[in-house]
PDB file of C-alpha atoms in Angstrom:
ATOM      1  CA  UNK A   1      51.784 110.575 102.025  1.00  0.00           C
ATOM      2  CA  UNK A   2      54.831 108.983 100.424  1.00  0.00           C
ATOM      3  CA  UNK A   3      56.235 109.087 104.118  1.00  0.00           C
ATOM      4  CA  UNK A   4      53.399 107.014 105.264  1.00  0.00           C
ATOM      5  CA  UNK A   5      53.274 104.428 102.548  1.00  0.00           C
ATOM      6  CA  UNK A   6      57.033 103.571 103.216  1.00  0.00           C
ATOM      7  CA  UNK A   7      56.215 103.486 106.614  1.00  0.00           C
ATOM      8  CA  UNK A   8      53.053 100.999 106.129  1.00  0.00           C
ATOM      9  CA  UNK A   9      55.923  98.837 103.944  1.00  0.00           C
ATOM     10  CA  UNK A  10      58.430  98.878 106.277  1.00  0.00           C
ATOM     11  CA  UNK A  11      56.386  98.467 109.438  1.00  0.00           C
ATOM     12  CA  UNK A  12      57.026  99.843 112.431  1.00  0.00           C
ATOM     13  CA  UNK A  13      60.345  98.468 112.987  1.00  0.00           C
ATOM     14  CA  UNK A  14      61.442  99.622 109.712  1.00  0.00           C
ATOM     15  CA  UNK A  15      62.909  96.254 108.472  1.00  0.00           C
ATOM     16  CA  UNK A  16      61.645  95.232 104.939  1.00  0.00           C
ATOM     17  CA  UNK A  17      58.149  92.752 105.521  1.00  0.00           C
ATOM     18  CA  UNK A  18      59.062  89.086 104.973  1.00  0.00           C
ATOM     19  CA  UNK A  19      59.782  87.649 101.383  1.00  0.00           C
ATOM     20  CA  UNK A  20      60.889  91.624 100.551  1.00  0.00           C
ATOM     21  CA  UNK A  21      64.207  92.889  99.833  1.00  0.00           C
ATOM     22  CA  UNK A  22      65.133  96.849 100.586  1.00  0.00           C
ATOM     23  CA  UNK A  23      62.864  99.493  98.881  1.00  0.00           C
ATOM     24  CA  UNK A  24      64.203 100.927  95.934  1.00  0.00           C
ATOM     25  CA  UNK A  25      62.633 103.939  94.280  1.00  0.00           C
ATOM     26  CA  UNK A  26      60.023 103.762  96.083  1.00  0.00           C
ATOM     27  CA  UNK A  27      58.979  99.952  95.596  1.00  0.00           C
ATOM     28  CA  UNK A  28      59.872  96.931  97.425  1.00  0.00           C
ATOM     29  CA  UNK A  29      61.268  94.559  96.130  1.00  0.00           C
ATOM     30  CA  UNK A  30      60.343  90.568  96.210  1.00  0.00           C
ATOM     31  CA  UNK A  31      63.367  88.500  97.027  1.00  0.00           C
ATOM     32  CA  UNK A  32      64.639  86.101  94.841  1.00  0.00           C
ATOM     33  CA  UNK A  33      65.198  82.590  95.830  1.00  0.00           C
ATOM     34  CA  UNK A  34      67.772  80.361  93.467  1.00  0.00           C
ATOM     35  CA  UNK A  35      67.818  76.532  92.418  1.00  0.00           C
ATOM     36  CA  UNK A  36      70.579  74.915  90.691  1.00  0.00           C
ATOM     37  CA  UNK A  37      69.120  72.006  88.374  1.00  0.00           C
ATOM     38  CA  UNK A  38      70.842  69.242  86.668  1.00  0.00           C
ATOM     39  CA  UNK A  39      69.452  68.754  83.200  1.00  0.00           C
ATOM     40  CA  UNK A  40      70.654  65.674  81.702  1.00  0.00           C
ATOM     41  CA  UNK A  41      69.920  65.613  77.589  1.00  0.00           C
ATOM     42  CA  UNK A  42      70.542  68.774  76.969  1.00  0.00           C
ATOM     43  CA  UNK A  43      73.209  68.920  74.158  1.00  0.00           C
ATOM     44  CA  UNK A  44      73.485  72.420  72.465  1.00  0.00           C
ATOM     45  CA  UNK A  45      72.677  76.224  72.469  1.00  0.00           C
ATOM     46  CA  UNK A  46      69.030  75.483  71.162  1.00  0.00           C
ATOM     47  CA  UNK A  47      68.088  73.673  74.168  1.00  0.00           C
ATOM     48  CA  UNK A  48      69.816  76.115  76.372  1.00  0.00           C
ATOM     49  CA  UNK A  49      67.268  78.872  74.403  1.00  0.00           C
ATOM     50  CA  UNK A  50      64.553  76.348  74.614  1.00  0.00           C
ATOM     51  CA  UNK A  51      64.529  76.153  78.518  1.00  0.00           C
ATOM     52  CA  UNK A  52      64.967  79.804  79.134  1.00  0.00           C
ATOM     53  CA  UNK A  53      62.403  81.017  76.587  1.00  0.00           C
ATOM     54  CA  UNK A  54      60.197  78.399  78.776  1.00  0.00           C
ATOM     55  CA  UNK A  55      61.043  79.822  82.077  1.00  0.00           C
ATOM     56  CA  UNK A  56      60.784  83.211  81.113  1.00  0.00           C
ATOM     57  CA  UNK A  57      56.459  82.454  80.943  1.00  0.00           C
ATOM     58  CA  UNK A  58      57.004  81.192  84.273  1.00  0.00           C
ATOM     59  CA  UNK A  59      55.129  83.742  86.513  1.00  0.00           C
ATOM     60  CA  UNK A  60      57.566  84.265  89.488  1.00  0.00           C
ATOM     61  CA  UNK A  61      61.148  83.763  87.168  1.00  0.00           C
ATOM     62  CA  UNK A  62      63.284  86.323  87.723  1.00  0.00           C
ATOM     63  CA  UNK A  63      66.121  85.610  85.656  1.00  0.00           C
ATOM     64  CA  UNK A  64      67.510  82.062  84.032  1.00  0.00           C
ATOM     65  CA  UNK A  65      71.300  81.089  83.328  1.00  0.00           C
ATOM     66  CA  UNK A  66      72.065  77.744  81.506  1.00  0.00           C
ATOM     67  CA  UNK A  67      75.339  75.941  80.893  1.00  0.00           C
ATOM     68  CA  UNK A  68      75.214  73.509  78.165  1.00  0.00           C
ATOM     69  CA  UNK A  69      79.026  72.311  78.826  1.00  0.00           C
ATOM     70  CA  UNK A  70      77.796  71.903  82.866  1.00  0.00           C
ATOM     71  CA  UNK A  71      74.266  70.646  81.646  1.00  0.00           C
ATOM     72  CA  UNK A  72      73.382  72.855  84.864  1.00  0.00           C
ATOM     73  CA  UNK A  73      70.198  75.688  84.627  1.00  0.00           C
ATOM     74  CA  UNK A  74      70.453  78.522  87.604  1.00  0.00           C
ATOM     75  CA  UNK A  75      66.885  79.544  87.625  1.00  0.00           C
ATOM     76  CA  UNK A  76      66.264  82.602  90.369  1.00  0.00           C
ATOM     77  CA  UNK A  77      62.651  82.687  91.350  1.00  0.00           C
ATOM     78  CA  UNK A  78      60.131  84.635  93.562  1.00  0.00           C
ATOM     79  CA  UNK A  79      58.868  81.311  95.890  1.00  0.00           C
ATOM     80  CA  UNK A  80      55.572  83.286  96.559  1.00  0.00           C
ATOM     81  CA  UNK A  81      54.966  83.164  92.837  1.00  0.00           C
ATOM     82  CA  UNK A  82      56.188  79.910  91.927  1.00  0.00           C
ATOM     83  CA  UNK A  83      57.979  77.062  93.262  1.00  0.00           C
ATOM     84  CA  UNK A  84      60.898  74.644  92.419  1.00  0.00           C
ATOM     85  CA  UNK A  85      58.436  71.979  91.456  1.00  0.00           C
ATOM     86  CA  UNK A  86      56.479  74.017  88.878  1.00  0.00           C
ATOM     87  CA  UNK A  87      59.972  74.795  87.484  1.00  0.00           C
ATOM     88  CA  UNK A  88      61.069  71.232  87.265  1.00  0.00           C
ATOM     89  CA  UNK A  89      58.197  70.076  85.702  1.00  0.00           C
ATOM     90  CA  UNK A  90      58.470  73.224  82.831  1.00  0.00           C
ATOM     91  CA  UNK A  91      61.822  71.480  81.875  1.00  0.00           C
ATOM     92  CA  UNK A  92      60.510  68.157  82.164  1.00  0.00           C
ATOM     93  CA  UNK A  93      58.165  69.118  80.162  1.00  0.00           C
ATOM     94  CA  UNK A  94      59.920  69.598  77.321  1.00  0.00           C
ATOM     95  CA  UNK A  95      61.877  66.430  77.737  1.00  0.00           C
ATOM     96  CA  UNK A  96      64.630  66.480  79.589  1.00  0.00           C
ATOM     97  CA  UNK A  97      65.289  64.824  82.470  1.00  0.00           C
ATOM     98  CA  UNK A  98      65.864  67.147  85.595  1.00  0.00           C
ATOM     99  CA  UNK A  99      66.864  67.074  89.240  1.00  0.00           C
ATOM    100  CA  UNK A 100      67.291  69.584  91.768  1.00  0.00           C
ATOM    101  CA  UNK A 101      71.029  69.901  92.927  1.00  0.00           C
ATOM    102  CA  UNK A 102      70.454  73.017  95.274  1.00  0.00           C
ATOM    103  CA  UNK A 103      68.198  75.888  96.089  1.00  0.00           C
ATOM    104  CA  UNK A 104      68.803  78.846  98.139  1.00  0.00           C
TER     105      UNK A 104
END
């Protein structure tokens, strides 16, 4: 059975389907893409918290890193799940003023 379900994941090639990264322990896993944002007002550690604890309800955010000094957020995100926009706008949101400087 187990042979079959990795089998029906990996189709008959046995490449990973599209969007997935390798299978690991028996899951796939849904491959992350990154953006690199420019937040101008941020100022200090509390809004570094503020935008990651607001990111982390995003549905689809895998993982946030924020650099205060840089006024730079790294967000890595499942695109099926959510997009750069919806991210922007969660940091908008809460007043800053945002632009995206790269995604990959």
């Amino acid at each position: 059975m187990r042979k079959l379900l990795l089998t029906t994941l990996l189709g008959l090639t046995g490449a990973p389907l599209a969007g997935c990264e390798q299978i690991q322990g028996g899951t796939v896993q849904e491959q992350a893409t990154t953006a690199v944002l420019s937040v101008d007002g941020m100022t200090c550690e509390s809004c570094a918290a503020s935008i990651k604890e607001a990111l982390a309800k995003v549905d689809g955010v895998k993982g946030t890193e924020v650099d205060v000094a840089g006024k730079k957020a790294t967000v890595q995100y499942v695109a099926g799940k959510c997009s750069v926009e919806q991210i922007v706008k969660v940091v908008s949101d809460l007043g800053y003023t945002v632009k995206v400087d790269r995604k990959s």
